[in-house]
Short mmCIF file of C-alpha atoms in Angstrom, two decimals:
data_model
loop_
_atom_site.label_atom_id
_atom_site.label_comp_id
_atom_site.label_asym_id
_atom_site.label_seq_id
_atom_site.Cartn_x
_atom_site.Cartn_y
_atom_site.Cartn_z
CA MET A 14 2.97 -22.65 -25.76
CA ALA A 15 2.46 -26.66 -25.12
CA TRP A 16 4.64 -28.62 -22.94
CA LYS A 17 6.96 -30.04 -25.54
CA THR A 18 9.73 -32.51 -25.48
CA VAL A 19 13.16 -31.48 -26.91
CA HIS A 20 16.92 -32.57 -26.80
CA LEU A 21 19.04 -30.11 -24.82
CA MET A 22 21.52 -28.43 -26.55
CA ALA A 23 24.44 -29.97 -24.15
CA GLN A 24 23.34 -33.15 -22.65
CA LYS A 25 21.15 -34.40 -25.16
CA GLN A 26 18.39 -35.39 -22.66
CA GLU A 27 15.35 -35.99 -23.14
CA LEU A 28 12.76 -34.46 -21.12
CA PRO A 29 10.45 -36.33 -19.63
CA THR A 30 6.51 -35.92 -20.00
CA LEU A 31 4.64 -33.58 -18.66
CA ALA A 32 2.74 -36.18 -16.70
CA ASP A 33 5.92 -38.02 -15.42
CA THR A 34 7.17 -34.42 -14.14
CA CYS A 35 3.98 -33.42 -12.16
CA HIS A 36 3.80 -36.84 -10.66
CA PHE A 37 7.50 -36.24 -9.56
CA ILE A 38 7.03 -33.15 -8.31
CA LYS A 39 3.43 -34.17 -6.38
CA SER A 40 5.54 -36.97 -4.88
CA LEU A 41 8.16 -34.95 -3.43
CA ASN A 42 8.11 -34.63 0.37
CA LYS A 43 8.64 -30.89 0.76
CA PRO A 44 6.53 -28.18 0.07
CA CYS A 45 6.52 -25.42 -2.77
CA VAL A 46 7.61 -21.97 -2.44
CA ALA A 47 4.12 -20.71 -3.00
CA GLN A 48 2.74 -22.95 -0.37
CA LEU A 49 5.80 -21.88 2.06
CA LEU A 50 5.03 -18.01 1.43
CA ALA A 51 1.56 -18.60 1.76
CA GLU A 52 1.98 -19.89 5.34
CA ALA A 53 4.44 -17.40 5.98
CA LYS A 54 2.29 -14.58 5.29
CA GLY A 55 -0.55 -16.15 7.26
CA ARG A 56 2.00 -16.14 10.71
CA GLY A 57 3.08 -12.79 9.86
CA THR A 58 6.85 -14.11 9.48
CA VAL A 59 9.46 -13.25 6.53
CA ALA A 60 10.96 -16.25 4.59
CA VAL A 61 14.81 -16.11 4.19
CA GLN A 62 16.74 -17.06 1.09
CA PRO A 63 20.52 -17.11 0.31
CA ARG A 64 22.31 -16.63 -2.98
CA SER A 65 24.43 -20.00 -3.96
CA GLY A 66 25.78 -21.48 -6.70
CA VAL A 67 29.20 -23.46 -7.92
CA GLY A 68 29.94 -25.80 -11.16
CA GLY A 69 30.46 -29.16 -9.96
CA HIS A 70 27.15 -31.16 -8.96
CA ASP A 71 28.77 -33.14 -5.66
CA GLU A 72 29.88 -29.43 -4.99
CA MET A 73 26.52 -27.94 -5.08
CA LEU A 74 24.88 -30.72 -3.41
CA GLU A 75 27.71 -30.48 -0.48
CA LEU A 76 26.89 -26.53 -0.69
CA LEU A 77 23.55 -26.64 -0.17
CA SER A 78 23.17 -29.35 2.48
CA ARG A 79 25.57 -27.59 4.67
CA ILE A 80 23.53 -24.42 4.51
CA GLU A 81 20.89 -26.05 5.06
CA ALA A 82 22.10 -27.99 8.13
CA GLU A 83 23.77 -25.04 9.75
CA ALA A 84 21.18 -22.21 8.94
CA ASN A 85 18.44 -23.46 7.91
CA PRO A 86 17.11 -20.92 5.59
CA ASP A 87 13.21 -21.54 4.30
CA ILE A 88 14.50 -21.57 0.39
CA LEU A 89 17.42 -22.97 -1.12
CA THR A 90 18.76 -21.38 -4.35
CA LEU A 91 20.63 -22.88 -7.71
CA THR A 92 22.34 -19.55 -8.97
CA ILE A 93 23.13 -20.44 -12.83
CA ASP A 94 26.33 -19.50 -14.14
CA SER A 95 26.76 -16.81 -16.45
CA TYR A 96 27.25 -19.11 -19.84
CA SER A 97 24.19 -20.95 -19.27
CA ARG A 98 22.27 -17.89 -18.27
CA LEU A 99 23.11 -16.34 -22.28
CA GLY A 100 22.22 -19.81 -23.63
CA ARG A 101 26.19 -20.79 -24.26
CA PHE A 102 24.88 -24.20 -22.81
CA ASP A 103 28.19 -26.27 -24.81
CA HIS A 104 30.50 -24.10 -23.47
CA ALA A 105 29.31 -24.43 -19.54
CA SER A 106 29.47 -28.20 -20.74
CA ARG A 107 33.05 -28.11 -21.71
CA ILE A 108 34.12 -26.01 -18.49
CA LEU A 109 31.90 -28.27 -16.43
CA HIS A 110 33.65 -31.55 -17.76
CA THR A 111 37.27 -29.83 -17.50
CA ASN A 112 37.35 -27.17 -14.76
CA PRO A 113 33.90 -26.84 -13.00
CA ALA A 114 35.58 -24.53 -9.92
CA ALA A 115 35.81 -21.85 -12.93
CA LEU A 116 32.15 -21.63 -13.38
CA ASN A 117 30.34 -19.12 -11.31
CA GLY A 118 27.07 -20.95 -10.67
CA TYR A 119 25.60 -24.30 -11.44
CA PRO A 120 25.14 -25.16 -15.37
CA LEU A 121 21.56 -27.02 -14.66
CA VAL A 122 21.24 -27.46 -18.12
CA SER A 123 24.34 -28.79 -18.94
CA HIS A 124 24.13 -31.34 -15.75
CA GLY A 125 20.58 -32.56 -16.93
CA TRP A 126 17.35 -32.70 -15.16
CA ARG A 127 18.14 -36.30 -13.29
CA ARG A 128 21.40 -34.59 -11.60
CA GLY A 129 18.32 -31.60 -10.92
CA ARG A 130 15.87 -34.08 -9.18
CA ASP A 131 18.81 -35.85 -7.53
CA LEU A 132 19.50 -31.92 -5.63
CA ASN A 133 15.80 -31.46 -5.02
CA GLU A 134 15.32 -35.29 -3.27
CA ARG A 135 18.10 -34.67 -1.19
CA THR A 136 17.32 -31.41 0.17
CA LYS A 137 14.44 -30.74 2.81
CA GLN A 138 13.79 -27.16 1.47
CA PRO A 139 12.39 -25.93 -1.98
CA LEU A 140 14.56 -25.24 -4.64
CA ASP A 141 14.90 -21.49 -6.42
CA ILE A 142 16.05 -20.85 -9.98
CA ARG A 143 18.14 -17.64 -9.76
CA HIS A 144 19.94 -16.67 -13.04
CA GLY A 145 19.91 -13.50 -15.74
CA SER A 146 18.55 -15.33 -19.02
CA PRO A 147 16.69 -13.06 -21.54
CA ILE A 148 15.84 -16.21 -23.30
CA ALA A 149 15.32 -18.89 -20.69
CA ASP A 150 12.93 -21.60 -22.19
CA HIS A 151 15.65 -24.51 -21.94
CA LEU A 152 16.45 -23.49 -18.50
CA PHE A 153 13.26 -23.49 -17.45
CA GLU A 154 11.99 -26.79 -19.09
CA THR A 155 15.21 -28.21 -17.32
CA ALA A 156 14.13 -26.82 -14.19
CA ILE A 157 10.79 -27.72 -14.22
CA ALA A 158 11.74 -30.99 -15.06
CA SER A 159 13.91 -31.50 -12.14
CA GLY A 160 10.87 -30.81 -9.82
CA ILE A 161 11.84 -26.87 -9.05
CA THR A 162 8.78 -24.73 -9.43
CA SER A 163 10.26 -21.53 -8.40
CA PHE A 164 11.73 -19.59 -11.27
CA GLU A 165 12.84 -16.04 -11.03
CA GLY A 166 12.77 -13.20 -14.11
CA GLY A 167 10.99 -11.88 -16.87
CA GLY A 168 11.28 -10.28 -20.50
CA ILE A 169 12.53 -6.80 -19.57
CA ALA A 170 14.35 -7.24 -16.17
CA TYR A 171 16.25 -10.26 -17.47
CA ASN A 172 17.16 -8.66 -20.66
CA LEU A 173 18.08 -4.88 -20.12
CA PRO A 174 20.41 -5.23 -17.60
CA TYR A 175 22.16 -8.11 -18.61
CA ALA A 176 22.33 -8.52 -22.24
CA LYS A 177 23.72 -5.51 -24.85
CA LYS A 178 21.86 -7.04 -28.19
CA VAL A 179 18.79 -9.15 -27.70
CA PRO A 180 15.44 -7.35 -28.76
CA LEU A 181 12.81 -7.05 -26.21
CA GLU A 182 10.67 -8.79 -28.78
CA GLU A 183 12.31 -11.95 -28.51
CA SER A 184 13.09 -11.86 -24.69
CA ILE A 185 9.30 -10.93 -24.05
CA ALA A 186 8.00 -13.95 -26.41
CA SER A 187 10.78 -16.13 -24.29
CA TRP A 188 9.07 -15.77 -20.87
CA ARG A 189 5.44 -15.58 -22.49
CA ARG A 190 6.15 -19.16 -23.62
CA ILE A 191 7.48 -19.84 -19.94
CA ASP A 192 4.45 -18.10 -18.37
CA HIS A 193 2.24 -20.26 -20.60
CA ILE A 194 3.69 -23.30 -19.09
CA CYS A 195 3.04 -22.37 -15.75
CA GLY A 196 -0.38 -21.69 -16.80
CA GLU A 197 -1.00 -25.47 -18.03
CA LEU A 198 0.75 -26.67 -14.86
CA ALA A 199 -1.52 -24.84 -12.72
CA ASP A 200 -4.03 -26.73 -14.40
CA GLN A 201 -2.44 -29.67 -13.11
CA GLY A 202 -2.15 -28.76 -9.62
CA ILE A 203 1.55 -27.58 -9.83
CA ILE A 204 2.03 -23.81 -9.04
CA VAL A 205 5.04 -22.02 -10.36
CA SER A 206 6.13 -19.52 -8.11
CA ARG A 207 7.38 -16.63 -10.44
CA GLU A 208 9.71 -13.93 -9.29
CA MET A 209 9.93 -10.53 -11.14
CA PHE A 210 13.55 -9.17 -10.57
CA GLY A 211 12.90 -5.45 -9.59
CA THR A 212 16.90 -4.96 -9.11
CA LEU A 213 17.53 -4.39 -12.77
CA THR A 214 21.02 -2.97 -13.03
CA ALA A 215 21.31 -2.95 -8.85
CA VAL A 216 22.21 0.69 -7.98
CA LEU A 217 20.70 3.99 -7.65
CA ILE A 218 17.46 2.06 -8.97
CA PRO A 219 14.63 4.80 -8.29
CA PRO A 220 12.00 2.64 -6.82
CA SER A 221 9.08 3.82 -9.33
CA THR A 222 11.24 2.34 -12.13
CA SER A 223 11.80 -0.86 -10.37
CA LEU A 224 7.91 -1.48 -9.48
CA ALA A 225 6.80 -0.09 -12.88
CA ILE A 226 8.83 -2.75 -14.81
CA THR A 227 7.95 -5.45 -12.17
CA PHE A 228 4.50 -5.02 -12.44
CA LEU A 229 4.28 -4.71 -16.15
CA GLU A 230 6.19 -8.26 -16.15
CA ALA A 231 3.42 -9.30 -13.53
CA ILE A 232 0.68 -8.08 -15.64
CA SER A 233 1.52 -10.36 -18.65
CA ALA A 234 2.66 -13.48 -16.54
CA ALA A 235 -0.86 -13.05 -14.72
CA ARG A 236 -2.48 -12.80 -18.05
CA ASP A 237 -0.41 -15.80 -19.57
CA GLY A 238 -1.80 -17.86 -16.60
CA VAL A 239 0.80 -17.66 -13.23
CA ARG A 240 -0.85 -18.01 -10.04
CA CYS A 241 2.05 -17.03 -7.53
CA LEU A 242 3.84 -13.84 -8.12
CA LEU A 243 6.55 -12.28 -6.30
CA ILE A 244 7.28 -8.43 -6.69
CA ALA A 245 11.31 -8.04 -5.76
CA TYR A 246 12.39 -4.73 -4.63
CA PRO A 247 16.18 -3.74 -4.53
CA GLN A 248 17.28 -2.28 -1.11
CA GLY A 249 18.22 0.99 -2.25
CA GLY A 250 19.76 2.76 0.88
CA ASN A 251 17.49 5.02 2.44
CA SER A 252 15.39 2.87 4.90
CA LEU A 253 12.05 5.13 5.08
CA GLN A 254 12.02 5.14 1.26
CA ASP A 255 12.70 1.22 1.07
CA ILE A 256 10.01 0.63 3.24
CA ALA A 257 7.57 2.73 1.75
CA ALA A 258 8.23 0.96 -1.78
CA LEU A 259 7.91 -2.66 -0.20
CA ARG A 260 4.60 -1.44 1.31
CA SER A 261 3.47 -0.16 -1.93
CA ILE A 262 3.62 -3.34 -3.52
CA GLU A 263 0.51 -4.33 -1.77
CA SER A 264 -1.71 -1.29 -3.08
CA LEU A 265 -0.37 -1.72 -6.80
CA ALA A 266 -1.51 -5.22 -6.73
CA ARG A 267 -4.67 -4.26 -5.83
CA ARG A 268 -4.91 -1.86 -8.63
CA TYR A 269 -3.27 -3.80 -11.36
CA LEU A 270 -3.98 -7.39 -10.29
CA PRO A 271 -7.34 -7.62 -8.34
CA LEU A 272 -8.49 -10.58 -9.21
CA GLY A 273 -5.72 -12.52 -10.14
CA PRO A 274 -2.84 -14.53 -8.69
CA SER A 275 -1.22 -14.30 -5.05
CA VAL A 276 1.50 -11.60 -4.97
CA TYR A 277 3.90 -11.44 -2.12
CA PRO A 278 6.98 -8.58 -1.95
CA VAL A 279 10.48 -9.29 -1.81
CA LEU A 280 13.55 -7.80 -0.46
CA HIS A 281 16.96 -7.95 -1.94
CA GLN A 282 19.08 -6.79 0.55
CA TYR A 283 21.53 -4.53 -0.99
CA MET A 284 22.75 -5.05 -4.59
CA GLY A 285 25.37 -2.37 -4.87
CA PRO A 286 29.11 -1.95 -4.09
CA PHE A 287 29.46 -3.23 -0.37
CA PRO A 288 31.94 -2.39 2.37
CA ARG A 289 34.91 -4.62 2.53
CA ASP A 290 35.09 -4.11 6.10
CA LYS A 291 33.33 -7.11 7.80
CA ALA A 292 31.63 -5.13 10.64
CA LYS A 293 30.19 -2.44 8.11
CA ALA A 294 28.83 -5.06 5.74
CA SER A 295 27.34 -7.00 8.59
CA ALA A 296 25.88 -3.71 9.45
CA LEU A 297 24.09 -3.36 6.38
CA ILE A 298 22.97 -7.36 5.82
CA LEU A 299 21.38 -6.25 9.63
CA LEU A 300 19.81 -3.29 7.87
CA GLY A 301 18.47 -5.31 5.21
CA GLY A 302 16.65 -7.63 7.45
CA LEU A 303 14.97 -4.67 9.53
CA VAL A 304 13.93 -3.21 6.42
CA ALA A 305 12.40 -6.32 4.77
CA LYS A 306 10.57 -6.80 8.70
CA LEU A 307 9.20 -3.30 8.56
CA GLY A 308 8.47 -3.18 5.49
CA GLY A 309 6.32 -6.10 5.16
CA ALA A 310 8.25 -8.57 2.74
CA ALA A 311 7.20 -11.84 2.56
CA LYS A 312 10.46 -13.23 1.85
CA VAL A 313 14.23 -11.50 1.87
CA VAL A 314 17.14 -12.80 -0.09
CA THR A 315 20.25 -12.38 1.96
CA LYS A 316 23.97 -10.85 1.46
CA THR A 317 26.87 -11.79 3.09
CA TYR A 318 29.86 -9.95 4.57
CA GLU A 319 32.14 -11.51 1.89
CA GLU A 320 29.83 -9.55 -1.28
CA ALA A 321 33.20 -7.39 -1.76
CA LEU A 322 35.47 -10.13 -2.11
CA GLY A 323 34.39 -12.32 -4.62
CA ILE A 324 31.78 -15.75 -4.32
CA PRO A 325 30.92 -16.15 -0.38
CA THR A 326 32.10 -19.34 1.52
CA VAL A 327 29.54 -21.28 2.82
CA GLU A 328 30.66 -19.76 6.14
CA ALA A 329 29.86 -16.10 4.89
CA ASN A 330 26.16 -17.62 3.58
CA VAL A 331 25.43 -18.99 7.08
CA ASP A 332 26.49 -15.84 8.78
CA GLY A 333 24.33 -13.80 6.30
CA ILE A 334 21.39 -15.88 7.21
CA ARG A 335 21.65 -15.88 10.78
CA LEU A 336 22.33 -12.09 10.90
CA THR A 337 19.08 -11.43 8.80
CA ARG A 338 17.35 -13.86 11.31
CA CYS A 339 18.34 -11.62 13.59
CA ALA A 340 16.81 -8.64 12.17
CA LEU A 341 13.53 -10.51 11.58
CA ALA A 342 13.35 -11.33 15.21
CA ARG A 343 10.35 -10.00 17.59
CA ILE A 344 12.81 -8.07 19.48
CA PHE A 345 12.53 -5.46 17.03
CA ASP A 346 9.05 -4.78 17.21
CA PHE A 347 9.59 -1.64 19.73
CA ILE A 348 10.92 0.22 16.46
CA GLU A 349 8.65 2.98 15.90
CA LEU A 350 8.94 4.45 12.43
CA ASP A 351 7.44 8.13 10.97
CA GLU A 352 4.35 6.64 9.51
CA ALA A 353 3.17 9.93 8.28
CA ALA A 354 6.59 10.32 6.06
CA ILE A 355 6.41 6.64 4.73
CA ALA A 356 2.65 7.37 3.85
CA GLU A 357 3.92 10.55 1.76
CA GLU A 358 6.82 8.72 0.25
CA MET A 359 4.47 6.02 -0.64
CA ARG A 360 1.92 8.02 -2.27
CA TRP A 361 4.74 9.48 -4.57
CA ILE A 362 5.78 6.43 -5.19
CA GLU A 363 2.65 5.05 -6.46
CA ARG A 364 1.71 7.94 -8.45
CA GLU A 365 5.17 7.66 -10.42
CA VAL A 366 4.10 4.05 -11.25
CA VAL A 367 0.78 4.98 -12.10
CA GLU A 368 2.27 7.46 -14.41
CA LEU A 369 4.57 5.19 -15.91
CA ILE A 370 2.35 2.30 -16.78
CA ASP A 371 -1.15 3.53 -17.02
CA PRO A 372 -0.75 4.49 -20.71
CA ILE A 373 0.83 1.15 -21.63
CA VAL A 374 -1.76 -1.51 -19.45
CA GLY A 375 -5.07 0.14 -21.31
CA VAL A 376 -3.22 -0.65 -24.98
CA GLY A 377 -4.72 -3.14 -26.99
CA ASP A 378 -1.64 -4.91 -27.92
CA PHE A 379 0.26 -4.83 -24.54
CA HIS A 380 3.64 -6.03 -24.98
CA LYS A 381 4.00 -4.15 -28.33
CA ALA A 382 3.04 -1.03 -26.33
CA ILE A 383 6.35 -2.02 -24.03
CA VAL A 384 8.37 -2.43 -26.67
CA GLU A 385 7.59 1.07 -28.07
CA ALA A 386 7.57 2.76 -24.75
CA PHE A 387 11.33 1.67 -24.07
CA LYS A 388 12.23 2.72 -27.87
CA ALA A 389 10.50 6.22 -26.87
CA GLY A 390 12.09 6.49 -23.79
CA ARG A 391 8.85 6.76 -21.76
CA LEU A 392 10.19 3.94 -19.82
CA ASP A 393 13.97 3.07 -19.27
CA VAL A 394 16.69 1.34 -17.22
CA PRO A 395 19.65 3.51 -15.86
CA PHE A 396 22.77 2.45 -16.58
CA SER A 397 21.81 -0.41 -18.66
CA PRO A 398 24.17 -2.42 -21.74
CA SER A 399 21.15 -2.55 -23.85
CA ILE A 400 21.03 -1.06 -27.14
CA PHE A 401 17.21 -1.36 -26.69
CA THR A 402 16.84 1.19 -23.96
CA LEU A 403 17.85 4.92 -24.53
CA GLY A 404 19.50 4.88 -20.94
CA ASP A 405 18.87 8.74 -20.57
CA VAL A 406 17.37 8.87 -17.20
CA ILE A 407 19.90 9.58 -14.22
CA PRO A 408 19.24 8.95 -10.72
CA VAL A 409 20.88 10.70 -7.90
CA ARG A 410 20.39 10.37 -4.14
CA ASP A 411 18.77 13.53 -2.36
CA PRO A 412 20.47 14.89 1.24
CA GLN A 413 18.87 11.78 3.08
CA GLY A 414 20.06 9.45 0.72
CA ALA A 415 16.66 8.66 -1.03
CA ILE A 416 17.11 8.17 -4.82
CA ARG A 417 15.65 10.52 -6.71
CA TYR A 418 15.36 11.46 -10.52
CA LEU A 419 17.87 14.25 -11.43
CA SER A 420 16.48 14.17 -15.44
CA CYS A 421 13.42 12.40 -16.24
CA ALA A 422 14.12 12.52 -19.63
CA GLY A 423 11.39 11.22 -21.78
CA LEU A 424 9.47 9.45 -18.91
CA PRO A 425 5.61 10.51 -18.82
CA PHE A 426 5.73 12.19 -15.63
CA SER A 427 3.23 14.69 -14.61
CA GLU A 428 4.86 18.33 -14.15
CA THR A 429 3.91 17.78 -10.35
CA THR A 430 6.03 14.73 -10.43
CA ARG A 431 8.93 16.47 -12.15
CA ARG A 432 8.93 18.97 -9.70
CA ARG A 433 8.87 16.67 -6.84
CA ASN A 434 11.76 15.41 -7.72
CA ARG A 435 13.74 18.70 -8.49
CA GLU A 436 12.70 19.85 -5.25
CA SER A 437 14.03 16.77 -3.23
CA LEU A 438 17.66 17.01 -4.68
CA ARG A 439 20.39 19.38 -3.74
CA GLU A 440 21.72 21.79 -6.40
CA THR A 441 24.51 20.75 -8.50
CA THR A 442 25.08 22.73 -11.53
CA ALA A 443 28.65 21.88 -13.01
CA PRO A 444 28.34 18.79 -15.07
CA LYS A 445 31.74 17.42 -13.56
CA GLU A 446 30.27 17.85 -9.98
CA LYS A 447 26.71 15.99 -11.20
CA LEU A 448 29.28 12.58 -12.67
CA ARG A 449 31.11 13.07 -9.42
CA GLN A 450 27.89 12.68 -7.08
CA ILE A 451 26.54 9.91 -9.30
CA ALA A 452 29.85 7.93 -8.55
CA ARG A 453 29.34 8.78 -4.87
CA ASP A 454 25.71 7.83 -4.74
CA VAL A 455 26.72 4.49 -6.39
CA HIS A 456 29.12 3.84 -3.78
CA PHE A 457 26.99 5.28 -1.06
CA PHE A 458 27.47 2.11 1.28
CA ALA A 459 31.17 0.81 -0.02
CA ASP A 460 32.37 4.58 0.96
CA GLN A 461 30.54 5.26 4.13
CA SER A 462 32.01 4.96 7.39
CA ASP A 463 28.75 4.22 9.07
CA VAL A 464 25.54 2.68 8.25
CA TYR A 465 22.46 4.87 9.01
CA LEU A 466 19.64 2.20 10.15
CA LEU A 467 16.75 4.27 10.34
#
């Protein structure tokens, strides 16, 4: 898809030309995310990024400025409001003009690209767009016109966990258009970082499901011209398994993206139900930082001690960044891991990923094969609201808290893989007990009196 001039639904702002946009991006006196991650990787450090988003423009600028001044994160976030995520730009605009505080994020399309540029010019660190849009063309075009060159999401992971009735064919087509524009921009010397959202529905996501979907999206993006890919993995709760999953990303990138773009592992700190107690929540954030460090993540996206209470304050956001940086400090270099156990877990995670996506990667019509795999249950997303995935896979935790498949359903796993999952799980026979176990596993940290670090 070529760059095009469009009139946005809410503000009716005509987009600038591609040449003007490229000139503005190159004129910004700040690194892009791709450059920042490359430098961090060279130093062996982990970039830190908070989540943040409010409705009003002045309020958004104040939020970004305070986080930047008080915590100095490496990357700043524009979290988009839920109406804009689903393309309801006119509705977002009405609320913006009547009660912006009622929006749960920044409606970038409604504000328009000129205000996006204002945020970009008045902050020091690069901006990243985090949202959840199955159809993201307008939002992406507005972000790029704003000079923002980091954009999260994909046609699978930003559809099935977020929407009920958006066909995969439509969301994949939207994200392919976006990735084609990324390729065009790369030819002009503008590298757009594309982060694949492995968190999915956020709780009880087996590592191989997360990585299989993110790598399918990454393969598609690379084929369409994307030069910088971030593979995001959600902290699951068992540190050994989480570290193994993060370390597996590099190995899987060598297998599926051998001559393609730069690939960086990302950890999202725990996305499930958080403890309401501040001390326990802080311990969980510290754990997330340690997992990112020990797993070799290039970036960690932070949480706050107010996660269980609602939209966090600036103070909580700053505290979460600082606490995460404590976990990343060299003082924890002394920690020794059971490397043999991590290697064994990596071997099984990578085997499961290969069994899930190898039958798709080699097919002539790659994107059609993805859609057909979800229809047939050969790919699945647990707890998804979408009618375009079966939802037959049932994950639970093993006695150590690692996430396993209680039911593999139609996933194309070998009998060896299925047996290993069966053998990892404690016996539960009664259906009611299985439901209680799943509920306990979802609330793994929220209900715990202690957080087990390693």
